[in-house]
Short mmCIF file of C-alpha atoms and ligand atoms in Angstrom, two decimals:
data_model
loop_
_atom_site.label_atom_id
_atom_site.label_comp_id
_atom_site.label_asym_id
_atom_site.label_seq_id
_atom_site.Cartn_x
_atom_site.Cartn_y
_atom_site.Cartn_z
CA UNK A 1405 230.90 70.78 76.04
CA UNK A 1406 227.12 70.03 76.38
CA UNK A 1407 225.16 67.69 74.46
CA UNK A 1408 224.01 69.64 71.86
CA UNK A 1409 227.98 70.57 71.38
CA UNK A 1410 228.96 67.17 71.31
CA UNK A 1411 226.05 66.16 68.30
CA UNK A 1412 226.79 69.15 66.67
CA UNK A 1413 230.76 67.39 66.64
CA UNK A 1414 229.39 64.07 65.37
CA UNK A 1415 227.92 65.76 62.61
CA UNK A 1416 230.85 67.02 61.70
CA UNK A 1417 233.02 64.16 62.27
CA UNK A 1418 230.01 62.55 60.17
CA UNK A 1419 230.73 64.66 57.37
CA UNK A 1420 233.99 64.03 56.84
CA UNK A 1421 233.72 59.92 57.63
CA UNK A 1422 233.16 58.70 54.08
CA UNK A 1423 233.70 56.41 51.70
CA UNK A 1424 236.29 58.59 50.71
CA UNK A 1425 238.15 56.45 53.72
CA UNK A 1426 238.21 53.23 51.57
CA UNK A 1427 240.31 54.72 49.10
CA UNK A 1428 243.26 55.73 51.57
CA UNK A 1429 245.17 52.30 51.85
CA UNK A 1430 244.60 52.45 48.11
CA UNK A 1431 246.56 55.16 47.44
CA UNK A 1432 248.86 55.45 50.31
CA UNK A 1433 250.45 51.53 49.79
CA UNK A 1434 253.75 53.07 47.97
CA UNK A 1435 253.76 55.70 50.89
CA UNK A 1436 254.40 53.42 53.73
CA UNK A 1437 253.05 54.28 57.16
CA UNK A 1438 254.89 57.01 58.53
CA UNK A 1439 255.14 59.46 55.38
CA UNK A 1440 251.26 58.32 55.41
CA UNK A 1441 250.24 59.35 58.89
CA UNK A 1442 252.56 62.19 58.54
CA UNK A 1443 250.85 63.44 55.34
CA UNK A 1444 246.96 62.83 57.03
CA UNK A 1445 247.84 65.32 59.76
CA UNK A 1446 249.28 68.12 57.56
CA UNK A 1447 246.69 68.04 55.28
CA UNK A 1448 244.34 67.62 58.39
CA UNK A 1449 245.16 70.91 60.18
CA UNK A 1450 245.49 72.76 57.04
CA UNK A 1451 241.16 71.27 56.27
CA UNK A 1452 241.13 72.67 59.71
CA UNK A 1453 242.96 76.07 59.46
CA UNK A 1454 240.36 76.67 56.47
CA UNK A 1455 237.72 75.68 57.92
CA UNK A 1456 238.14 78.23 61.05
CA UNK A 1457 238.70 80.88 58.45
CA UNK A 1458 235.35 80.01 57.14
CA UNK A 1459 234.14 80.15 60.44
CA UNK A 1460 235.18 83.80 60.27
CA UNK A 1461 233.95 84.70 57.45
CA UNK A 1462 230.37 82.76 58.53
CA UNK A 1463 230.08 84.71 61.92
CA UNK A 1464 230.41 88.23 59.86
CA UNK A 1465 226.84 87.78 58.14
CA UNK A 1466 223.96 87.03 59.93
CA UNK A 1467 222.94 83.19 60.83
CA UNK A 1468 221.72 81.01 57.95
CA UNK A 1469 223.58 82.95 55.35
CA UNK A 1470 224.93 80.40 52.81
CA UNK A 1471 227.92 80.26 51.43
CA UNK A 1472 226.84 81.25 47.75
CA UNK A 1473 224.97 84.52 49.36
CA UNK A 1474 228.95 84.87 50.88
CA UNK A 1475 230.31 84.60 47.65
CA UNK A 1476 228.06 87.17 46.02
CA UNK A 1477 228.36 89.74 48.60
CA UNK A 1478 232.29 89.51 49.04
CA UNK A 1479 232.82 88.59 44.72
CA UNK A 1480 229.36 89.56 43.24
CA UNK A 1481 227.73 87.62 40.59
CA UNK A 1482 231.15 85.67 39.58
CA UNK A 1483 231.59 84.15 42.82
CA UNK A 1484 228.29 83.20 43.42
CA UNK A 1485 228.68 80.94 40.16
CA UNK A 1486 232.04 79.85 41.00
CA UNK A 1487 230.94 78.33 44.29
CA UNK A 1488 227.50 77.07 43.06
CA UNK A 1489 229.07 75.21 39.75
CA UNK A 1490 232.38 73.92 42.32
CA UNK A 1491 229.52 72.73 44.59
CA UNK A 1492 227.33 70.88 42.06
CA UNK A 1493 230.44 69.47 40.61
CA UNK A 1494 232.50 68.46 43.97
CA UNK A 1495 228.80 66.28 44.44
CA UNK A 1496 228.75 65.01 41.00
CA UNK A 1497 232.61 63.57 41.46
CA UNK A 1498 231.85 62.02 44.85
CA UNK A 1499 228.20 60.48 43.29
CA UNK A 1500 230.91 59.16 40.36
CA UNK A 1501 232.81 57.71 42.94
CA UNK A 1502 230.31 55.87 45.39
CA UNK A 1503 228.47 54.13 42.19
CA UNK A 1504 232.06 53.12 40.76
CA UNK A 1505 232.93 51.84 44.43
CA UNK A 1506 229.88 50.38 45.18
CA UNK A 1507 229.59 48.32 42.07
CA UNK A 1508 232.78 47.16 42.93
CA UNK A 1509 232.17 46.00 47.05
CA UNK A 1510 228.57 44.65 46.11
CA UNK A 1511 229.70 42.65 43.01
CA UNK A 1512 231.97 41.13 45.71
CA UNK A 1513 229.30 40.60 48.09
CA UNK A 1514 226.91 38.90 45.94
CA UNK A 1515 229.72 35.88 45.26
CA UNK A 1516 230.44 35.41 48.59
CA UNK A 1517 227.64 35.57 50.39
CA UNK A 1518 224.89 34.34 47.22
CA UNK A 1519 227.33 33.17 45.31
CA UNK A 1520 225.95 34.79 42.56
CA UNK A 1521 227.80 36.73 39.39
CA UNK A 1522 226.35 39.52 38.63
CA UNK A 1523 227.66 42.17 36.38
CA UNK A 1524 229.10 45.50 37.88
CA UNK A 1525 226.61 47.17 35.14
CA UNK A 1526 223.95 46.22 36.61
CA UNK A 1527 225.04 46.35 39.97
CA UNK A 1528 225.36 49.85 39.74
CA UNK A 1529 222.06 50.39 38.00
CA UNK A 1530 220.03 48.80 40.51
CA UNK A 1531 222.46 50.48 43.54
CA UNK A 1532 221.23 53.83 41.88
CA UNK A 1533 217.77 53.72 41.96
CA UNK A 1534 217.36 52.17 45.71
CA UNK A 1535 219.25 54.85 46.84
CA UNK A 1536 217.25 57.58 44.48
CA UNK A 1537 214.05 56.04 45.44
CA UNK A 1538 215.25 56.97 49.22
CA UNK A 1539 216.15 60.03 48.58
CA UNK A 1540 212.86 60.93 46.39
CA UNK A 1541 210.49 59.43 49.47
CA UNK A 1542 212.10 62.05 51.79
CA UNK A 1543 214.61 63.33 53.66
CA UNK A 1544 213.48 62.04 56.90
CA UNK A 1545 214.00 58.76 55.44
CA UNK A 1546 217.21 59.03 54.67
CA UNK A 1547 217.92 60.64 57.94
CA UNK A 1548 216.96 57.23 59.32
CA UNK A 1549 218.29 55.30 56.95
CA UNK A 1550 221.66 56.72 57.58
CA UNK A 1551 221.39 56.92 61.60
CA UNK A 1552 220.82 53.25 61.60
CA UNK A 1553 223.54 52.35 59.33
CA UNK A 1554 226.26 54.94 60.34
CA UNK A 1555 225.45 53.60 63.88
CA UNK A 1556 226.06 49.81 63.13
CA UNK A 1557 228.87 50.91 60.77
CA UNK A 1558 230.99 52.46 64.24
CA UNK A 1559 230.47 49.02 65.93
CA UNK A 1560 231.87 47.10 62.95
CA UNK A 1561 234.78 49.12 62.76
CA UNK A 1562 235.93 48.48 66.54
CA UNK A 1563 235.06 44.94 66.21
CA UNK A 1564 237.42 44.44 62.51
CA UNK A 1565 240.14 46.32 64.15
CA UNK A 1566 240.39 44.35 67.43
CA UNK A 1567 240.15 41.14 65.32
CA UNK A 1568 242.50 42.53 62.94
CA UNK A 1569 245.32 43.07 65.54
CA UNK A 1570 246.44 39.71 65.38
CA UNK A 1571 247.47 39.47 61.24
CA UNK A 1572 248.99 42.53 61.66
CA UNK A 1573 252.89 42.48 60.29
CA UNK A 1574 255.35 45.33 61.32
CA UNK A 1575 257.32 44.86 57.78
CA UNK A 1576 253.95 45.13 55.55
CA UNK A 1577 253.72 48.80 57.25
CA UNK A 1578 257.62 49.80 56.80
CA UNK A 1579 259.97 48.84 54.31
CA UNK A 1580 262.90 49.99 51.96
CA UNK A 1581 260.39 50.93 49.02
CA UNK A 1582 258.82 53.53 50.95
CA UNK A 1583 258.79 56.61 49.00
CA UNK A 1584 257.18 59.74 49.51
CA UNK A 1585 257.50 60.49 45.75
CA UNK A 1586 253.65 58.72 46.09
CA UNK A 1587 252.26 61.64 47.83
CA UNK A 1588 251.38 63.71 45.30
CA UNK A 1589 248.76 61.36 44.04
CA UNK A 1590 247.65 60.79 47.70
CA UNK A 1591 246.99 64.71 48.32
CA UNK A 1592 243.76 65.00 46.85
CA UNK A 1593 242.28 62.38 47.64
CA UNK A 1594 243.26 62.76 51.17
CA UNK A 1595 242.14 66.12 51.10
CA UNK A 1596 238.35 64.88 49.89
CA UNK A 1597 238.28 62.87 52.87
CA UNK A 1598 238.70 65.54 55.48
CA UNK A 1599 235.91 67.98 53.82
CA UNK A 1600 233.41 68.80 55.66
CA UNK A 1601 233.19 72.69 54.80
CA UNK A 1602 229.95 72.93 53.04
CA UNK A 1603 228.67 72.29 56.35
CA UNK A 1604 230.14 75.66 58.20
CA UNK A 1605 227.01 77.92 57.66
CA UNK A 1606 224.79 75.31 58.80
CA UNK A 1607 226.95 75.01 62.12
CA UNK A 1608 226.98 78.68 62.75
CA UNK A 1609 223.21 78.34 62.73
CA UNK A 1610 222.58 75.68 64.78
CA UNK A 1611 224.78 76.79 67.58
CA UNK A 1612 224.39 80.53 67.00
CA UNK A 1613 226.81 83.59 66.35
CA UNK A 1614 227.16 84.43 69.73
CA UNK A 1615 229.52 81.23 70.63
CA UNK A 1616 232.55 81.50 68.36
CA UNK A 1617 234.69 79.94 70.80
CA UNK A 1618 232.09 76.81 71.23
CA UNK A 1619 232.08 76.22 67.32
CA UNK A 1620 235.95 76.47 66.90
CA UNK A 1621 236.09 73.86 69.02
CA UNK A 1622 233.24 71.80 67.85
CA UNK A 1623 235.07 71.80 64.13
CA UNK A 1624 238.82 71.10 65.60
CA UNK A 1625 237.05 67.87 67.46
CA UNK A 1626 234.83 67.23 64.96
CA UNK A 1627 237.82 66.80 62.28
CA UNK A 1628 240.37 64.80 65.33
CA UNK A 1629 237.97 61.75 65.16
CA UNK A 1630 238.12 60.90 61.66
CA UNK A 1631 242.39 61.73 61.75
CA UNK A 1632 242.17 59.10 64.42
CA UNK A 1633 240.13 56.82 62.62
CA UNK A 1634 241.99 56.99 59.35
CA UNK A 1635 245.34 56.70 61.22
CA UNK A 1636 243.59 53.22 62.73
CA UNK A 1637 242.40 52.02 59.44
CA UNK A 1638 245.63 52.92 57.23
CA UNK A 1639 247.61 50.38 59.90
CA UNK A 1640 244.93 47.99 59.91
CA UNK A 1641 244.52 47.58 55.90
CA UNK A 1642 248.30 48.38 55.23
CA UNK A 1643 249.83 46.07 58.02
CA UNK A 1644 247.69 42.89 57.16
CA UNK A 1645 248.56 42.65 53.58
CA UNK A 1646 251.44 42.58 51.83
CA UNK A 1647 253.31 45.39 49.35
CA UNK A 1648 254.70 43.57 46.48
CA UNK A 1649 254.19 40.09 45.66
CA UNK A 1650 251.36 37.63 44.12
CA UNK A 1651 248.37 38.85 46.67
CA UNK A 1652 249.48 42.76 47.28
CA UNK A 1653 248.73 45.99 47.03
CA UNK A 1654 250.86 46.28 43.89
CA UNK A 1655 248.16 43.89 42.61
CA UNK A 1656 245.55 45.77 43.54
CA UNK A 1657 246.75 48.78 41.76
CA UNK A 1658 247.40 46.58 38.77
CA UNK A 1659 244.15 45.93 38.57
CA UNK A 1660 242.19 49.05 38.88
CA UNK A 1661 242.67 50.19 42.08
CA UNK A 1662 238.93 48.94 43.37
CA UNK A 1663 238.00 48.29 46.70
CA UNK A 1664 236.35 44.98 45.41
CA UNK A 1665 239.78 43.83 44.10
CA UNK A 1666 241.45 44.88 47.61
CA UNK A 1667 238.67 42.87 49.64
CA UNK A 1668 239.61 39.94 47.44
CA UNK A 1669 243.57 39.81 48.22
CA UNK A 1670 242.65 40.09 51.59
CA UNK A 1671 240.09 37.41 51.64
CA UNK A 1672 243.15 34.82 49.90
CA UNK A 1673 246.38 36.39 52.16
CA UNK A 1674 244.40 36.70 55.37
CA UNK A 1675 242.30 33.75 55.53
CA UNK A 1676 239.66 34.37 58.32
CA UNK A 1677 236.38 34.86 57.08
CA UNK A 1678 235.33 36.90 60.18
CA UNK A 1679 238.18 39.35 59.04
CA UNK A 1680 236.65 39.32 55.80
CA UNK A 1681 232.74 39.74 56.68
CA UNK A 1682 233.55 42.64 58.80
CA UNK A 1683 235.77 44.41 56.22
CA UNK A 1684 232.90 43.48 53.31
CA UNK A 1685 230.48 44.78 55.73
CA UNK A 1686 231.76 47.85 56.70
CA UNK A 1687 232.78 48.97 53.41
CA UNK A 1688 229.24 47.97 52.00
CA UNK A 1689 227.58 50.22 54.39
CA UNK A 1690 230.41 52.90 53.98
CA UNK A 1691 229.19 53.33 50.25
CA UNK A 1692 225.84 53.74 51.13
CA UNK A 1693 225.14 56.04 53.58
CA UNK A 1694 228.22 58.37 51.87
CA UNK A 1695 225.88 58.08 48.55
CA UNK A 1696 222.54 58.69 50.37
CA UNK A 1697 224.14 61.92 52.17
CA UNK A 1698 226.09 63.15 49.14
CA UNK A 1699 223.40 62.89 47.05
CA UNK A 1700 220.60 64.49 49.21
CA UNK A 1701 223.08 67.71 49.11
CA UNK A 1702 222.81 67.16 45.27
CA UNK A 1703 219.50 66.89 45.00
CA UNK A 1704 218.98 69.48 46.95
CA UNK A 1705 221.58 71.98 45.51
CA UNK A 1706 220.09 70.75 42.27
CA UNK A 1707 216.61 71.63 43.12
CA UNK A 1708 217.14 75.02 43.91
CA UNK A 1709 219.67 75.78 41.25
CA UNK A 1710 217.05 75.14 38.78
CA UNK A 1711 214.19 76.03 41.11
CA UNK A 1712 212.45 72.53 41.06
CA UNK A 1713 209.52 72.66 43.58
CA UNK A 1714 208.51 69.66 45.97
CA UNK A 1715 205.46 68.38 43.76
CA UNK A 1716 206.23 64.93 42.13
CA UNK A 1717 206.99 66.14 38.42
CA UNK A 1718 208.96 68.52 39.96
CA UNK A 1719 211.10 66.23 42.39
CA UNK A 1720 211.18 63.33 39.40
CA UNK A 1721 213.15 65.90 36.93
CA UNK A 1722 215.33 66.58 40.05
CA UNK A 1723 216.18 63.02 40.52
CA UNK A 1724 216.50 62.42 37.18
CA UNK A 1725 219.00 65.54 36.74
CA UNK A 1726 221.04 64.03 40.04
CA UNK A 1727 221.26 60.32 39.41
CA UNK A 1728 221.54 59.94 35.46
CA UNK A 1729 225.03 61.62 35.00
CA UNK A 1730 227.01 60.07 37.18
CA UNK A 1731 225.69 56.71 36.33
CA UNK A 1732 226.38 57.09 32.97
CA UNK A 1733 229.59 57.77 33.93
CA UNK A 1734 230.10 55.23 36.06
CA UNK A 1735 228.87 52.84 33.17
CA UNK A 1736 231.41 54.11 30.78
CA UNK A 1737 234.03 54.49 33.58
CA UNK A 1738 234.01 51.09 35.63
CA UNK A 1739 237.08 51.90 37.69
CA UNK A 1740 236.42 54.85 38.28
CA UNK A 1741 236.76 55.52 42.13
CA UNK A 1742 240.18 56.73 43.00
CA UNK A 1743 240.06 59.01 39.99
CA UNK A 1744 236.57 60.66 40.45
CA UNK A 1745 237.38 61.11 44.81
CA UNK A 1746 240.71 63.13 43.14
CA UNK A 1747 238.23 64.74 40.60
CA UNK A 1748 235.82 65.91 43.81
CA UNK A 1749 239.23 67.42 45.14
CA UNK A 1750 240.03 69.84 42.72
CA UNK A 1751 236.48 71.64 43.64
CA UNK A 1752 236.65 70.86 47.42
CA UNK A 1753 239.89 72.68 47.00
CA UNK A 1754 238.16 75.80 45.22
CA UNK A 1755 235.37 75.57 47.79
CA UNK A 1756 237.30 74.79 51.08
CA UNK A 1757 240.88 76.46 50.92
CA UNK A 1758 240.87 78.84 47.93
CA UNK A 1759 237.18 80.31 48.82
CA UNK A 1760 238.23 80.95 52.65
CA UNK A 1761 241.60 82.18 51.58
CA UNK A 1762 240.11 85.11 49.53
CA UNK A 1763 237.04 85.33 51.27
CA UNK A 1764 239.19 86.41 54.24
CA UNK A 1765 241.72 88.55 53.04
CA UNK A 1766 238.56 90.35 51.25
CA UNK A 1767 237.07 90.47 54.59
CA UNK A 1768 239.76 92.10 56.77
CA UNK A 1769 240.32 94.76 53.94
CA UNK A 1770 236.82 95.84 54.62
CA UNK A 1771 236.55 97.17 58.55
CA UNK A 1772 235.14 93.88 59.60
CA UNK A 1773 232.94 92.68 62.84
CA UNK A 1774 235.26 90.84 64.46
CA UNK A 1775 233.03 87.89 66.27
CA UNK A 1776 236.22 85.82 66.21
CA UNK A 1777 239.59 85.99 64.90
CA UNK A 1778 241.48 82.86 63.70
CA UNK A 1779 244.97 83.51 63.97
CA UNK A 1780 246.66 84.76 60.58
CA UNK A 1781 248.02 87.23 58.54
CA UNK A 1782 248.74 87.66 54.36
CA UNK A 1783 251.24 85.07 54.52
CA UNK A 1784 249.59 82.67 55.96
CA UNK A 1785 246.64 83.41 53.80
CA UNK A 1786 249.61 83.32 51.00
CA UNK A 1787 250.89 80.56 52.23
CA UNK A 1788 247.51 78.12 52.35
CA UNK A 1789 246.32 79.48 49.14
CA UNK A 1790 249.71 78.08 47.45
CA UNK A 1791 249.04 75.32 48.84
CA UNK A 1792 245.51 75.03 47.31
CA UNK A 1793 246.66 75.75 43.92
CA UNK A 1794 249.04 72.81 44.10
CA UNK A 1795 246.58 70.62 45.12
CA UNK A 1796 244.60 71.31 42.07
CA UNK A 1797 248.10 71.39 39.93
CA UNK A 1798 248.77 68.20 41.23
CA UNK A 1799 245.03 66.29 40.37
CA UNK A 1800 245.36 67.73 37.24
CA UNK A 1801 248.99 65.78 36.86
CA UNK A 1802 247.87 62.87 38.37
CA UNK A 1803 244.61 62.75 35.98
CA UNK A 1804 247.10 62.90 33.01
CA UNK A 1805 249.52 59.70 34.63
CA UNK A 1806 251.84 63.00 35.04
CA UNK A 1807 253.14 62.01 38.60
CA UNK A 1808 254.60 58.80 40.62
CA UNK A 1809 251.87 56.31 40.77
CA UNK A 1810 252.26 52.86 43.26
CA UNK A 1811 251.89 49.72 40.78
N1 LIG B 1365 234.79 63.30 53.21
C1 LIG B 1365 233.87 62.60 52.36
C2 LIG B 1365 233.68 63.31 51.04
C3 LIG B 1365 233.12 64.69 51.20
C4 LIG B 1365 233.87 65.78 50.79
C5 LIG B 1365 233.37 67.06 50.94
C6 LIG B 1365 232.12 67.25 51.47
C7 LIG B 1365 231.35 66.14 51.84
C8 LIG B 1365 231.86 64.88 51.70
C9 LIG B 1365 234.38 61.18 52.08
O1 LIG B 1365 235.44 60.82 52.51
O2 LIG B 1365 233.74 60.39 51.45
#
């Protein structure tokens, strides 16, 4: 692999490493560690099956076709609008979920570190607009933005989980309540954190049509980082505090299932501040560069949905069009983050496994090109797009309190 190869991987394991992550030992506590690391690799190679069946589909059209032009060539005008409305919404549900999360972590942050109380409301309110204001100065300043702090954010991580090791307790990660009854509320929002799809065309452009074998590879690496990483983090948050008891997880969950509340049971069972700075720290920064990258895509998806030029009355209706819903939302819906990151998988699963399913089977109908062929047939294409229309049956369920929920 060169160097342009191995960036081209980062960007991809980029992607995918989100906020998205903080939510995991949220939702896999009831799961225990082995049905969890268990259930992060099958749902990681199926992300990655689709996503080389995108890759097919890409490397049929010529480089820098998107995937709405796809959608309308393969589906016509429906598809176009089924991908461009699951795409605007998938980035409204994550922009939910990063305010909701964020108010949580920072509200947090201000009483330890300031000890100051300030309200979540206005936590989020004022979280908004520096990342907005960001975002509206350009995107070369949130490319720099988010270099620095994605960069600092990989040395924090190493450092928490080495100084982690220590408070780490074998019969936190295993016990007799395990039950894999959880999963189904853990599906989605596992799946949200291993998409990266959106990002396929933009691959196949950078490192050209000509090296199919190069990019398969790039998006198979690209996605065995982040498995890694979550598999680190899920022992590290799961095997330092306690299941049941008066600082838990079953607390957490009792009490909105936030990030801020988790930080805080941690802070009281583990009792090392540096263990607490570095988790507070990395989760801070996790928020915001997931929010400034999420909602760049927005604003841009935004802008050329409703053809908004780059003049400042232009780019201020765009802003206001990308930032005002979802904090709205998050206003009215405090606790929002484990529910919106589901939300965001219901259209990740349109866009990333029922899209490439189709798309494909479509595809090899016609006499396709064949740049490169990812191995499968109709029932494997049968067989994954089940699977995508349980994941959306299933955050539909969990939405109405219809499945097994940890509390
Ligand atoms: N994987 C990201 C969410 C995401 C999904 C799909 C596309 C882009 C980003 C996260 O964990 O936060």
């Amino acid at each position: 692999m060169n160097v342009k190869s191995i960036g081209a991987t980062l960007l991809i394991s980029g992607t995918m490493l989100g906020a998205g992550m903080l939510a995991l030992p949220l939702i896999s506590a009831g799961l225990g560690i082995y049905n969890t690391i268990l259930l992060l690799t099958v749902l990681w190679a199926i992300m990655t099956y689709t996503g080389l069946m995108l890759l097919e589909v890409c490397l049929n059209y010529p480089e820098g076709t998107g995937l709405e032009a796809i959608a309308y060539d393969l589906f016509g005008n429906t598809g176009k609008w089924v991908i461009n409305i699951s795409l605007l919404l998938l980035l409204y549900a994550l922009s939910c979920a990063y305010i909701a999360g964020a108010s949580s972590i920072y509200k947090n942050d201000f009483a330890d570190y300031f000890h100051i109380s300030l309200s979540s409301h206005t936590i989020a309110i004022v979280f908004t607009i520096i990342i907005a204001t960001i975002v509206f100065i350009s995107t070369k300043a949130v490319d720099i933005a988010n270099r620095v702090l994605f960069t600092s954010n990989i040395v924090i991580f190493f450092l928490l989980v080495i100084t982690i090791i220590p408070y780490l307790h074998g019969h936190f990660l295993v016990n007799s309540h395990d039950s894999a009854k959880y999963a189904f509320a853990a599906i989605p929002v596992f799946i949200t954190a291993f998409g990266f799809h959106g990002s396929v065309p933009s691959m196949v452009k950078y490192i050209g049509r000509d090296k199919p074998k190069t990019l398969r590879n790039i998006f198979v690496a690209g996605g065995l980082l982040p498995l890694v990483v979550y598999i680190i983090w899920e022992i590290s948050m799961l095997g330092s505090l306690p299941r049941f008891g008066n600082h838990s997880f079953q607390y957490v969950a009792q009490h909105g299932s936030s990030v801020g509340v988790m930080l805080q049971q941690m802070q009281i069972f583990i009792q090392n501040n540096n263990i607490i700075y570095l988790i507070g720290a990395f989760s801070s920064i996790a928020m915001f560069t997931s929010y400034l990258c999420v909602s760049l895509g927005l604003f841009d998806s935004l802008a050329s949905t409703f053809k908004r030029g780059n003049n400042t009355t232009d780019r201020l209706m765009t802003a206001v069009l990308c930032y005002l819903p979802p904090l709205v939302f998050t206003l009215v819906y405090p606790n929002g983050f484990v529910p919106a990151l589901g939300a965001a998988a219901i259209f990740l699963t349109i866009l990333a496994i029922l899209f490439p399913v189709l798309a494909l089977r479509k595809l090899r109908g016609k006499q396709h090109q064949i740049e490169y062929n990812v191995a499968t047939n109709n029932i494997a294409l049968f067989v994954v797009g089940f699977i995508g229309l349980q994941v959306i049956i299933n955050q539909i369920l969990t939405l109405n309190n219809a499945v097994p929920i940890f509390k």
